Short mmCIF file of C-alpha atoms in Angstrom, two decimals:
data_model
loop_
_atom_site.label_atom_id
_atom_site.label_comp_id
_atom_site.label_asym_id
_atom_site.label_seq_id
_atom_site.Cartn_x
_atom_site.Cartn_y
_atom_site.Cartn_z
CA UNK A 33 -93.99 -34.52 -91.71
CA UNK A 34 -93.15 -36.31 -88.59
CA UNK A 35 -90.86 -33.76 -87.40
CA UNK A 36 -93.27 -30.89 -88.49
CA UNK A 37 -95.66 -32.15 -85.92
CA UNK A 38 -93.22 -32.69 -83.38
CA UNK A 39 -92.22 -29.38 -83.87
CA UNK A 40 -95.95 -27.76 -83.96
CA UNK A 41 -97.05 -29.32 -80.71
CA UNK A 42 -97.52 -27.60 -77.18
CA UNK A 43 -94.64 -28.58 -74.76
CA UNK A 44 -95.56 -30.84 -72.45
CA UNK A 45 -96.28 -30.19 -68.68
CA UNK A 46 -93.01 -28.78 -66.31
CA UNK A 47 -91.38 -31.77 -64.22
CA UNK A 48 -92.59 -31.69 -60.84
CA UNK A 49 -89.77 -30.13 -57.58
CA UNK A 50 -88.19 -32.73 -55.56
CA UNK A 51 -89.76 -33.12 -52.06
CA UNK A 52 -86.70 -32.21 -50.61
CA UNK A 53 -86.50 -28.88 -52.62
CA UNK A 54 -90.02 -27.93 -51.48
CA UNK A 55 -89.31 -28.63 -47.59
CA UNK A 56 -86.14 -26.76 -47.97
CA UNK A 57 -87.40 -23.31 -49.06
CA UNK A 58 -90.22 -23.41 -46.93
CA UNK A 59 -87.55 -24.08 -43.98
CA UNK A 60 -85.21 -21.10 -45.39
CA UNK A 61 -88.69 -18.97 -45.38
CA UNK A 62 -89.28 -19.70 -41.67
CA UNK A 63 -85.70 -19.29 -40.74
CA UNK A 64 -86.01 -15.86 -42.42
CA UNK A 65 -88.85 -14.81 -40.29
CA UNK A 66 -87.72 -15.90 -36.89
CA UNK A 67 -84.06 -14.57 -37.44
CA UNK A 68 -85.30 -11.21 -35.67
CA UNK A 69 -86.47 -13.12 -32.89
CA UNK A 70 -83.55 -15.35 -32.80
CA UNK A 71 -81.13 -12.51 -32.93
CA UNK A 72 -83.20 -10.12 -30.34
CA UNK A 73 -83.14 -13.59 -27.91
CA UNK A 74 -79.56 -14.19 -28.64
CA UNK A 75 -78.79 -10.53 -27.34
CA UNK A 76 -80.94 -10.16 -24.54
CA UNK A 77 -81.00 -14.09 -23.20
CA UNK A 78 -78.78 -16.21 -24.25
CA UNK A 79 -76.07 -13.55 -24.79
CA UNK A 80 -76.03 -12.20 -20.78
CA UNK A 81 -76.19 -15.51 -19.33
CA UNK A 82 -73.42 -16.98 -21.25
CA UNK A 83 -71.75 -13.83 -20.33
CA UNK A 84 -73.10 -14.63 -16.29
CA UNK A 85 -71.84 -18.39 -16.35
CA UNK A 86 -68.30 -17.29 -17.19
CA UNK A 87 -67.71 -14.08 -15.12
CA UNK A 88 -68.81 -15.86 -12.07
CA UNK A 89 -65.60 -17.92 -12.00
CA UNK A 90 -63.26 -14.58 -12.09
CA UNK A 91 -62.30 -12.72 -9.48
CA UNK A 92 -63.54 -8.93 -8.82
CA UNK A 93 -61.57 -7.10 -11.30
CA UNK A 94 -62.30 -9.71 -14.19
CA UNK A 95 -58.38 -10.39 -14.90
CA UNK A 96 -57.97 -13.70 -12.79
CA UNK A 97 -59.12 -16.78 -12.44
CA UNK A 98 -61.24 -17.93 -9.51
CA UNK A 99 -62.42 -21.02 -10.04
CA UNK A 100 -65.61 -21.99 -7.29
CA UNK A 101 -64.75 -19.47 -4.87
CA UNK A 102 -67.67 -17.31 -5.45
CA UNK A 103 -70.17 -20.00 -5.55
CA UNK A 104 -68.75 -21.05 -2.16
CA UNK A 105 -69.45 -17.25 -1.22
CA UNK A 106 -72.50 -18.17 -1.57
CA UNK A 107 -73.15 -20.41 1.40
CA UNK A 108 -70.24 -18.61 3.83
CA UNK A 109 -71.16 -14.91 3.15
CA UNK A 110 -73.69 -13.95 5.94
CA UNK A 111 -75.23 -11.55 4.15
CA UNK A 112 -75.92 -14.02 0.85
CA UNK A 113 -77.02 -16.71 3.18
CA UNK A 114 -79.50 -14.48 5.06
CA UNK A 115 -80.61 -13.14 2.09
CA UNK A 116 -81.39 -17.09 0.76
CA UNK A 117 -83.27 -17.51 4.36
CA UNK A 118 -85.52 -15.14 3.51
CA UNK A 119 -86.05 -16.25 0.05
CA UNK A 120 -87.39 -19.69 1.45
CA UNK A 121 -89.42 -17.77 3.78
CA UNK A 122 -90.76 -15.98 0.85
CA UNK A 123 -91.08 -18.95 -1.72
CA UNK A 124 -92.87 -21.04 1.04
CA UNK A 125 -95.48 -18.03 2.26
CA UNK A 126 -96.12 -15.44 -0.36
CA UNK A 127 -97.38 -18.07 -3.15
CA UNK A 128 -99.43 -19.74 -0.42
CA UNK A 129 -100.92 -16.84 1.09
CA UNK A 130 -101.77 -15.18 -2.31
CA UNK A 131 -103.21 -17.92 -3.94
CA UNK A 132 -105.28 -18.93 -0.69
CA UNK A 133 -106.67 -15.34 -0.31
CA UNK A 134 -107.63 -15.65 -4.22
CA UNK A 135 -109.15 -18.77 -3.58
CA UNK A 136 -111.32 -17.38 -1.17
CA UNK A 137 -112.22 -14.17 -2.77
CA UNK A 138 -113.08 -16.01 -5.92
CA UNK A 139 -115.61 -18.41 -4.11
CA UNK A 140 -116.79 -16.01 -1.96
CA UNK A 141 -117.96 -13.85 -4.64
CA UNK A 142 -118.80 -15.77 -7.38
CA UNK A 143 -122.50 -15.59 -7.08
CA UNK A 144 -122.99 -12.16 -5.30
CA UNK A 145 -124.41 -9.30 -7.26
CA UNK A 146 -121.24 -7.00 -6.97
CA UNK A 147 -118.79 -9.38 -7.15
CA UNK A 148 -117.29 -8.13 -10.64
CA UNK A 149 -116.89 -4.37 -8.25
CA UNK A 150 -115.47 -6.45 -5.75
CA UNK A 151 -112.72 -8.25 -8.14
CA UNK A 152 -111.63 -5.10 -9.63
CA UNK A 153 -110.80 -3.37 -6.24
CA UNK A 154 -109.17 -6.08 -5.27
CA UNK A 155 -107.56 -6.68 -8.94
CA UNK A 156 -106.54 -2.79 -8.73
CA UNK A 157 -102.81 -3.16 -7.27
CA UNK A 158 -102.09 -5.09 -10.26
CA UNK A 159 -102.16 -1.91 -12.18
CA UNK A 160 -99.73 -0.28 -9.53
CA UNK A 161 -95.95 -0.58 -10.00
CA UNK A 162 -93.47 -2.42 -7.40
CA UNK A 163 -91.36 0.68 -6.96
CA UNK A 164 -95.19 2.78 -6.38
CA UNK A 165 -96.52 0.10 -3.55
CA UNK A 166 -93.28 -0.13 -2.33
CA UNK A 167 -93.58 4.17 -1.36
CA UNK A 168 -96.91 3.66 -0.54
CA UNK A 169 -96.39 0.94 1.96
CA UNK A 170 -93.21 2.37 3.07
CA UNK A 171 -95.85 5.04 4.37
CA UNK A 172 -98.45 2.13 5.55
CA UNK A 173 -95.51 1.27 8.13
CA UNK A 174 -94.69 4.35 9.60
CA UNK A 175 -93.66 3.86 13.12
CA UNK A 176 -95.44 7.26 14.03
CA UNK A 177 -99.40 6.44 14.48
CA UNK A 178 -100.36 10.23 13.02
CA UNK A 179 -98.54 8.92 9.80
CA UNK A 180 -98.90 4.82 9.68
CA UNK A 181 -101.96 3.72 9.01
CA UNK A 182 -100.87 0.50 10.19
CA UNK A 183 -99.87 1.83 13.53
CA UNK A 184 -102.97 4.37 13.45
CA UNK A 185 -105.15 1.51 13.41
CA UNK A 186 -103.21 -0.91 15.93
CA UNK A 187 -103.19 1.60 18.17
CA UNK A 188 -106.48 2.71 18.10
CA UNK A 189 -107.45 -1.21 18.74
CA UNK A 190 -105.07 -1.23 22.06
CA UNK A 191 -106.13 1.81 23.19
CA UNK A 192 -109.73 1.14 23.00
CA UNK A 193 -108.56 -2.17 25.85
CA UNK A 194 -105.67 -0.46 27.63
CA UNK A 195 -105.84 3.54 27.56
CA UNK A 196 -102.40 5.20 27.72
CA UNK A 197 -101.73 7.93 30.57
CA UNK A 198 -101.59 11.40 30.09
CA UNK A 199 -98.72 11.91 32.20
CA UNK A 200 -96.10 9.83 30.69
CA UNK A 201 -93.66 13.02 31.42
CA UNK A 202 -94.81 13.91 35.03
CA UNK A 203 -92.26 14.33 37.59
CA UNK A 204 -91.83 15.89 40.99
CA UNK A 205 -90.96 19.33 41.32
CA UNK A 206 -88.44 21.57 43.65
CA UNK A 207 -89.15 20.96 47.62
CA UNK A 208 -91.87 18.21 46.45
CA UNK A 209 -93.59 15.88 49.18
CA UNK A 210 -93.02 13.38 46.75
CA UNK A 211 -89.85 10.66 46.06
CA UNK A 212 -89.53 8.37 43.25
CA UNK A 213 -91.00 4.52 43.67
CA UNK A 214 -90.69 1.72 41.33
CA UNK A 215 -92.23 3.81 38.21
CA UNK A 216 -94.04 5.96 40.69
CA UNK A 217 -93.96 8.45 43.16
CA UNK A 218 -94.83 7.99 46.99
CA UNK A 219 -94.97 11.23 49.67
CA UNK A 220 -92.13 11.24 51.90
CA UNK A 221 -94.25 11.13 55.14
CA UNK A 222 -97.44 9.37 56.04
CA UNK A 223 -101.03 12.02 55.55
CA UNK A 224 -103.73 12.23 58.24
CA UNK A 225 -107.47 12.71 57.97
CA UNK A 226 -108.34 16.32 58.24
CA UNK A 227 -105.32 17.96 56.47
CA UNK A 228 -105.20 18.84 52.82
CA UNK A 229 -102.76 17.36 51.28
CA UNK A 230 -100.91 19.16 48.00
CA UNK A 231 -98.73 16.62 45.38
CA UNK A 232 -96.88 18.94 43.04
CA UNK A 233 -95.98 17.90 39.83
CA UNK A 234 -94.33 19.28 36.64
CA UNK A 235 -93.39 17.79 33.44
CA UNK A 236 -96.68 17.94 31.30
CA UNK A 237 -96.72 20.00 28.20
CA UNK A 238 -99.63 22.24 28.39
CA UNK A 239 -101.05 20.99 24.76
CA UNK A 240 -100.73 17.52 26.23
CA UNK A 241 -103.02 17.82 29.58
CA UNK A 242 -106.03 16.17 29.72
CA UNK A 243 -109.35 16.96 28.50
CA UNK A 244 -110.79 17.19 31.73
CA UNK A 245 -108.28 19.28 33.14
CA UNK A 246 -109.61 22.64 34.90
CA UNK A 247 -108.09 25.22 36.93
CA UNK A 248 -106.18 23.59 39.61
CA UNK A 249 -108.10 24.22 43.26
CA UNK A 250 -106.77 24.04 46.96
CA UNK A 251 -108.55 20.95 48.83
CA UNK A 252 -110.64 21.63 51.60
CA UNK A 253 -110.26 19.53 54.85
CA UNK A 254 -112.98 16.99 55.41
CA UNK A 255 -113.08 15.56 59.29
CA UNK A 256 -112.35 11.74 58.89
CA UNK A 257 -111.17 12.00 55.36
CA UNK A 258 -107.96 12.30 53.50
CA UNK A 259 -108.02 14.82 50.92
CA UNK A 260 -105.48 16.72 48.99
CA UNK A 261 -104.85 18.14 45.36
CA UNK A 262 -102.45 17.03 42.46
CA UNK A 263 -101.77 19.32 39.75
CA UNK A 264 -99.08 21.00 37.01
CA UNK A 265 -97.48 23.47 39.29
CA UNK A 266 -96.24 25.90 36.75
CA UNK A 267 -96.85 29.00 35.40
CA UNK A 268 -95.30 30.74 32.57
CA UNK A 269 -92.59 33.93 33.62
CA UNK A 270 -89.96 34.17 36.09
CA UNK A 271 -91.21 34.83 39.53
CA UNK A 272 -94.56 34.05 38.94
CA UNK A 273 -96.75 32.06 41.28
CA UNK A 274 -96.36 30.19 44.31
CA UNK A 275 -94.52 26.99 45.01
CA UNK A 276 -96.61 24.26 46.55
CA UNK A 277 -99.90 25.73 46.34
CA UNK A 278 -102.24 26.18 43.27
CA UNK A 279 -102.44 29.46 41.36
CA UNK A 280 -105.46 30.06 38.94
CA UNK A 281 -103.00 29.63 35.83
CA UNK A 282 -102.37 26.25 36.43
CA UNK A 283 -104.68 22.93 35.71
CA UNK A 284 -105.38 20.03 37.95
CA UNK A 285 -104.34 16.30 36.99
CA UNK A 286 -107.51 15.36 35.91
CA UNK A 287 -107.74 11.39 36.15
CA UNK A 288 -104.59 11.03 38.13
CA UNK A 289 -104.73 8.03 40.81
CA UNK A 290 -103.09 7.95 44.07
CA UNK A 291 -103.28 4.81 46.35
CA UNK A 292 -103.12 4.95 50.24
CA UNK A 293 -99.90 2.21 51.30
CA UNK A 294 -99.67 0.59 54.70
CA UNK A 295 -97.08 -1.65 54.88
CA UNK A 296 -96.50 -1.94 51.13
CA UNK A 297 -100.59 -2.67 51.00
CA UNK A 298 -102.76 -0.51 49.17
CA UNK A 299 -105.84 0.65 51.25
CA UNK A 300 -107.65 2.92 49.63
CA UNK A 301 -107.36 4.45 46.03
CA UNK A 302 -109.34 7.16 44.04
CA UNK A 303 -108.62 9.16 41.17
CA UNK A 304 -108.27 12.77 40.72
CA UNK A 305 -111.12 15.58 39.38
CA UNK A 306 -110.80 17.74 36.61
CA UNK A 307 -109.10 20.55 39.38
CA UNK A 308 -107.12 18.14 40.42
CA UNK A 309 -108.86 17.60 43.83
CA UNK A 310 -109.29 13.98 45.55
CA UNK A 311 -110.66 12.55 48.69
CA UNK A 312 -109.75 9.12 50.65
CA UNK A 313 -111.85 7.30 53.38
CA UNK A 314 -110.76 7.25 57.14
CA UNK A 315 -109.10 4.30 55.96
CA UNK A 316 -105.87 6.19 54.42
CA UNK A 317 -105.14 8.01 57.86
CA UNK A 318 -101.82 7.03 58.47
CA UNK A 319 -100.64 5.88 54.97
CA UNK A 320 -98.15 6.99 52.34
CA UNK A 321 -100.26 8.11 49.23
CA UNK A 322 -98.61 7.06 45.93
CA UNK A 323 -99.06 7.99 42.73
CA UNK A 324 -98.78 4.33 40.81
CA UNK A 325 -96.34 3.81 37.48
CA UNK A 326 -99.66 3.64 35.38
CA UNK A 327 -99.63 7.15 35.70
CA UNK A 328 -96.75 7.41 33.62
CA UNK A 329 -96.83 5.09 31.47
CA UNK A 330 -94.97 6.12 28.19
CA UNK A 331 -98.35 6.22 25.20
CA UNK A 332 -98.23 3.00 22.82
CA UNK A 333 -97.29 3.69 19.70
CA UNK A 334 -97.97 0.61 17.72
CA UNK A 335 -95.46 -2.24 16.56
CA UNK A 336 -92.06 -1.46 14.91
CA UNK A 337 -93.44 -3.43 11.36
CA UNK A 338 -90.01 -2.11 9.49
CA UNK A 339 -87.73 -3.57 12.45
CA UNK A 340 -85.65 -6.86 12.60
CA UNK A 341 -87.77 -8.97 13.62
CA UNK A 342 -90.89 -8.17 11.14
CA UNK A 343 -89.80 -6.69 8.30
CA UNK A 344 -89.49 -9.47 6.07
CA UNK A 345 -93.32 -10.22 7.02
CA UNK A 346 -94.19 -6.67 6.68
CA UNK A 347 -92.90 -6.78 2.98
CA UNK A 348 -94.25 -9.82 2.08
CA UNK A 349 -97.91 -8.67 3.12
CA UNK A 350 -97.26 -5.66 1.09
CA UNK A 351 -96.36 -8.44 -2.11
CA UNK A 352 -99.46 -10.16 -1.22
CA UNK A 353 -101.98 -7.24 -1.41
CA UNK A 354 -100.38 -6.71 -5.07
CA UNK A 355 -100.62 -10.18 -5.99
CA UNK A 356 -104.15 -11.65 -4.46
CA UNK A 357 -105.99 -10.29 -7.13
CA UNK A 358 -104.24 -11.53 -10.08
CA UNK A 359 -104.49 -14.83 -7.95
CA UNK A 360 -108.35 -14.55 -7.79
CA UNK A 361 -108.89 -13.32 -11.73
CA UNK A 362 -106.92 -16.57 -12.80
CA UNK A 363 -109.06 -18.80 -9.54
CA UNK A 364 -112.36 -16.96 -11.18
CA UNK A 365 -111.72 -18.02 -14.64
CA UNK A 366 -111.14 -21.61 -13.87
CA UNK A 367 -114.10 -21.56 -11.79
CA UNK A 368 -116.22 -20.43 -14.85
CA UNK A 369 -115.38 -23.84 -16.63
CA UNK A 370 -116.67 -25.90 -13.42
CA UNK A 371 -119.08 -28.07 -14.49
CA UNK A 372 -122.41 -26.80 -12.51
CA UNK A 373 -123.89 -30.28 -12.59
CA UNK A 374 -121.35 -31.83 -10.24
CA UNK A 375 -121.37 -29.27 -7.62
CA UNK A 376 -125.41 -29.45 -7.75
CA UNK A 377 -125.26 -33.00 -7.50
CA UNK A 378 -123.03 -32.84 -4.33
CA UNK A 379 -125.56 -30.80 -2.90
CA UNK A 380 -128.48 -33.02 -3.44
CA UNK A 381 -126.42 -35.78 -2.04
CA UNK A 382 -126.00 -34.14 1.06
CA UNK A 383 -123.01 -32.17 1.29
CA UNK A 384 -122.98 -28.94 2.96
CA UNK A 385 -121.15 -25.81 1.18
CA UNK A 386 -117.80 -26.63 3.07
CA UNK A 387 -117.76 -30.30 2.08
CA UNK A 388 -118.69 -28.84 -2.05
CA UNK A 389 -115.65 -26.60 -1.88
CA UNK A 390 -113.27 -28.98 0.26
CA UNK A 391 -114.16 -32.28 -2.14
CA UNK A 392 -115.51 -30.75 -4.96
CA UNK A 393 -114.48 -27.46 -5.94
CA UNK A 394 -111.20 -27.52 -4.92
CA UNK A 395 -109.63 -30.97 -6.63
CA UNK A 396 -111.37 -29.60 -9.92
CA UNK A 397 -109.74 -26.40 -10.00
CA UNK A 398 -106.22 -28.22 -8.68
CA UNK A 399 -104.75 -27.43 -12.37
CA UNK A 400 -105.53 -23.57 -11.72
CA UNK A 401 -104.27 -23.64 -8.60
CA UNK A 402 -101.14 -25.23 -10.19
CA UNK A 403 -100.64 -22.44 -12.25
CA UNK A 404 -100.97 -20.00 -9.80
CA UNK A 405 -98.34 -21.16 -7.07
CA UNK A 406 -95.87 -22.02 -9.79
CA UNK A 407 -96.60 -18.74 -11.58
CA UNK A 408 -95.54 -16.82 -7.85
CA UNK A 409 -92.91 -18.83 -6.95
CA UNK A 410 -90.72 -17.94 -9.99
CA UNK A 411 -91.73 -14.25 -8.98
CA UNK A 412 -91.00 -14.03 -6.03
CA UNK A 413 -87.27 -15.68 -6.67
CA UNK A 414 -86.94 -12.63 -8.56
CA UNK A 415 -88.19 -9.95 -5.54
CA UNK A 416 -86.13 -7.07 -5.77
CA UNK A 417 -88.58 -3.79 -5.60
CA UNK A 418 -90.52 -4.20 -2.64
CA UNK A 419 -87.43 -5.33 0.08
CA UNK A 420 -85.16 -2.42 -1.37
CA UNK A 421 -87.67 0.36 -1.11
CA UNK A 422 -89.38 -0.62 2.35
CA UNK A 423 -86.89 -2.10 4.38
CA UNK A 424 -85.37 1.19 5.82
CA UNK A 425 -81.51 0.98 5.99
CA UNK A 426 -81.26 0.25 9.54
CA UNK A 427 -83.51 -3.36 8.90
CA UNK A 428 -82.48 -3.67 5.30
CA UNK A 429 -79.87 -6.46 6.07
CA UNK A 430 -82.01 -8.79 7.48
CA UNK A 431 -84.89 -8.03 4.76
CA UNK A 432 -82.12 -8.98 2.41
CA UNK A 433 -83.05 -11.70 -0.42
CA UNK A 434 -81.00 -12.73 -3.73
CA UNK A 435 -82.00 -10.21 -6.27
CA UNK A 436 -81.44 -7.53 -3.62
CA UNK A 437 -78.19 -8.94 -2.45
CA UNK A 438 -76.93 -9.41 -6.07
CA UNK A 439 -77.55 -6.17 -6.86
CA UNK A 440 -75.52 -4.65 -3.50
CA UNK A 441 -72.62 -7.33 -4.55
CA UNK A 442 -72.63 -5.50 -8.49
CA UNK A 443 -72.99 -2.30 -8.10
CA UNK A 444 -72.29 -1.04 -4.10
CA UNK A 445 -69.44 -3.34 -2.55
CA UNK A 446 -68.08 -3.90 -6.34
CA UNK A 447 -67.92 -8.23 -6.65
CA UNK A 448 -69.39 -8.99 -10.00
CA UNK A 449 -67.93 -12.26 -9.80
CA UNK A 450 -69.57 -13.01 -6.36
CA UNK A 451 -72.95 -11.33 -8.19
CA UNK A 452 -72.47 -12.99 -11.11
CA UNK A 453 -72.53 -16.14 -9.37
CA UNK A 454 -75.78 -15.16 -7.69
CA UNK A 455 -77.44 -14.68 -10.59
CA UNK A 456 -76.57 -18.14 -12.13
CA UNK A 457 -77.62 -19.78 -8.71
CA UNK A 458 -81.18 -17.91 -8.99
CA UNK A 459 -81.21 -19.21 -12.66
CA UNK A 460 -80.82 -22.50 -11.23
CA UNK A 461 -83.63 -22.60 -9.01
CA UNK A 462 -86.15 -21.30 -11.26
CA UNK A 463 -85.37 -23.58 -13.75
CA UNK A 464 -86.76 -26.64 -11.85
CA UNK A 465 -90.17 -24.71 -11.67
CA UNK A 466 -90.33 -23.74 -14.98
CA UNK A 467 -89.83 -27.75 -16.13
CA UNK A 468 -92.55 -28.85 -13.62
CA UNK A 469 -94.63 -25.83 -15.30
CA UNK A 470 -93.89 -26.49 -18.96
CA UNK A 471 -94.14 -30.28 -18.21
CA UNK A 472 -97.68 -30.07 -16.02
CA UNK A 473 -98.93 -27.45 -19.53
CA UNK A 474 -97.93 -30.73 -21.98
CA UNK A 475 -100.14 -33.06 -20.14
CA UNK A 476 -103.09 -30.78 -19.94
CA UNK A 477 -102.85 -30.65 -23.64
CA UNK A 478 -102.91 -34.25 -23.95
CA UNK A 479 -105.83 -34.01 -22.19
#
């Protein structure tokens, strides 16, 4: 009977899985899921740096052993160590400058009712690619001011102060009165009151006279007075015209001043009419009339942004008006999560708006800021775009920077092992900012 019951009675609940069984499946499960991702950051991380590390100590063709000779390249090649000067230039001001200008554009308009208009023209390069500003500001830097707006507008500002002559091409003619002086011209022989005097020149392109220019005229002789006439003379076709006199083809130097000189002092001085005509006091009797250097003084054409000496600044401005706005969005947001009560009660205890945003505003959003800098410094280590499309070849050398120079080393002058070794030493300095960053991110979660 016993046994009949034993064997008539529901089995008894399943023995419970070891701990140990439990954590291992769900570990096998997770391992199963991140294997893509391990693989895919095998292949495309860990893979090519490996691969970097251990080509950088062979020699060019791969076949020999070099040891630390191309990591000693690095600080005895002048190109490599110019292009590592201009890294620090660009590590030290591009982050600053960015952040700083998205600082102040994120105050600025915070509280103004287009500000959100504002932020998205100024957010706009973002959506623009390197190798796309790069074109555009390869255009921006034209040296010629009907094609640079950068010249068009610096030129336009000098002008406005120092207006450029219409003559820069002017020169004497055949049989001229006139002999070259210092930049200038001078007559040959001293002019008297009473006789018209005629200084011939040539050398101005018709489209390029004056405005004011208007058919050329013979002076008339004033008793007491000096006058005389300077103009173009030319006319078109062979055998045409007179020399030395004015023929009703040909325009007057409107604007064109001539000095009276006694012994080398200027003694009278008046400018030219639109036919060309002028007129000097009794004073110039006697005197050499010259025609000063600021006559001919070659137009301005702006600043050479893409030479030497400025390029790397030029291309770095160009970085910055790609980068300031995702410097102010970031600036914006942590400005949103300022606590409103703090800055109000700075105000009430006296502060002015500078001392809010100096002692206030600024500490409070130091973890932003943080973000930002770091966040620009690793990008900019990696500049390649920008200095390879604007820097013309001509300047290119000395806009040279490591990505830029490891790329010529690859894949122009044909040392991967001197590239290779580039690219480990750029992975070594951004790997000190990305600790600081990952390091500064645990402590705000502690927070």
């Amino acid at each position: 009977m016993a046994s009949a019951a034993a064997a008539g009675a529901p089995p008894g609940p399943a023995a419970p899985k070891s701990r140990k069984s439990v954590t291992g499946t769900r570990r096998a499960v997770a391992a199963l899921f991140l294997l893509p991702a391990l693989v895919l950051l095998g292949a495309l991380v860990v893979y090519p740096i490996g691969y970097s590390v251990v080509r950088s100590f062979y020699n060019a063709s791969g076949d020999g052993f070099a040891g630390f000779d191309n990591y000693k390249a690095l600080f005895t090649d002048d190109g490599i160590r110019t292009a590592l000067k201009n890294n620090i230039i660009w590590v030290v001001f591009a982050p600053t400058v960015s952040t700083a200008l998205g600082l102040i554009f994120a105050v600025l308009t915070e509280r103004i009712r287009w500000g959100t208009a504002f932020k998205l023209v100024v957010f706009m390069p973002m959506a623009i690619s390197m190798l796309a500003a790069g074109i555009i500001f390869r255009l921006v830097y034209d040296q010629d001011p009907d094609k640079g707006v950068a010249n068009a507008v610096w030129v336009g500002v000098h002008d406005t102060f120092a207006q450029s002559s219409a003559f820069p091409k002017a020169h004497p003619g055949r049989d001229s009165p006139l002999k070259a002086d210092a930049g200038g011209f001078v007559t040959s022989v001293p002019v008297h009151a009473g006789q018209p005097v005629t200084l011939p020149l040539v050398g101005v392109a018709p489209d390029q006279m004056p405005d004011g220019a208007k058919k050329a005229a013979a002076a008339a002789a004033e008793p007491g007075k000096v006058t005389g006439t300077a103009w173009q003379d030319f006319t078109r076709g062979k055998g045409v015209g007179r020399l030395g006199s004015p023929d009703p083809s040909e325009l007057g130097y409107a604007g064109m001043r001539i000095e009276a000189v006694k012994d080398g002092k200027v003694v009278a001085s008046t400018e030219a009419a639109g036919d060309g005509t002028f007129t000097l006091p009794a004073a110039a009797d006697g005197a050499l009339l010259r025609l000063p250097p600021s006559n001919f003084k070659e137009p301005y054409n702006g600043v050479d942004w893409l030479g030497p000496a400025l390029v790397t600044p030029a291309v770095i401005g160009s970085y910055v008006w790609m980068w300031a706005g995702f410097a102010m969005v970031l600036i914006a947001a942590g400005l949103a999560g300022v606590p409103r009560e703090l800055l109000e009660a700075a105000r009430v205890d006296g502060a002015n708006e500078w001392q809010v945003f100096r002692k206030v505003t600024v500490p409070l959003l130091a973890p932003v800021l943080a973000v930002v800098v770091v966040t620009l410094m690793i990008n900019v280590l990696k500049v390649f775009d920008l200095v390879y499309i604007i820097a013309p070849g001509s300047s290119q050398d000395d806009a040279n920077v490591l990505a830029l120079e490891l790329y010529r080393k690859g894949f122009a002058e044909g040392q991967p092992g001197i590239a290779s070794a580039i690219a480990v030493f750029l992975l070594l300095l951004v790997i000190p900012v990305m600790l600081f960053n990952i390091r500064r991110l645990r402590r705000e979660v502690r927070r």
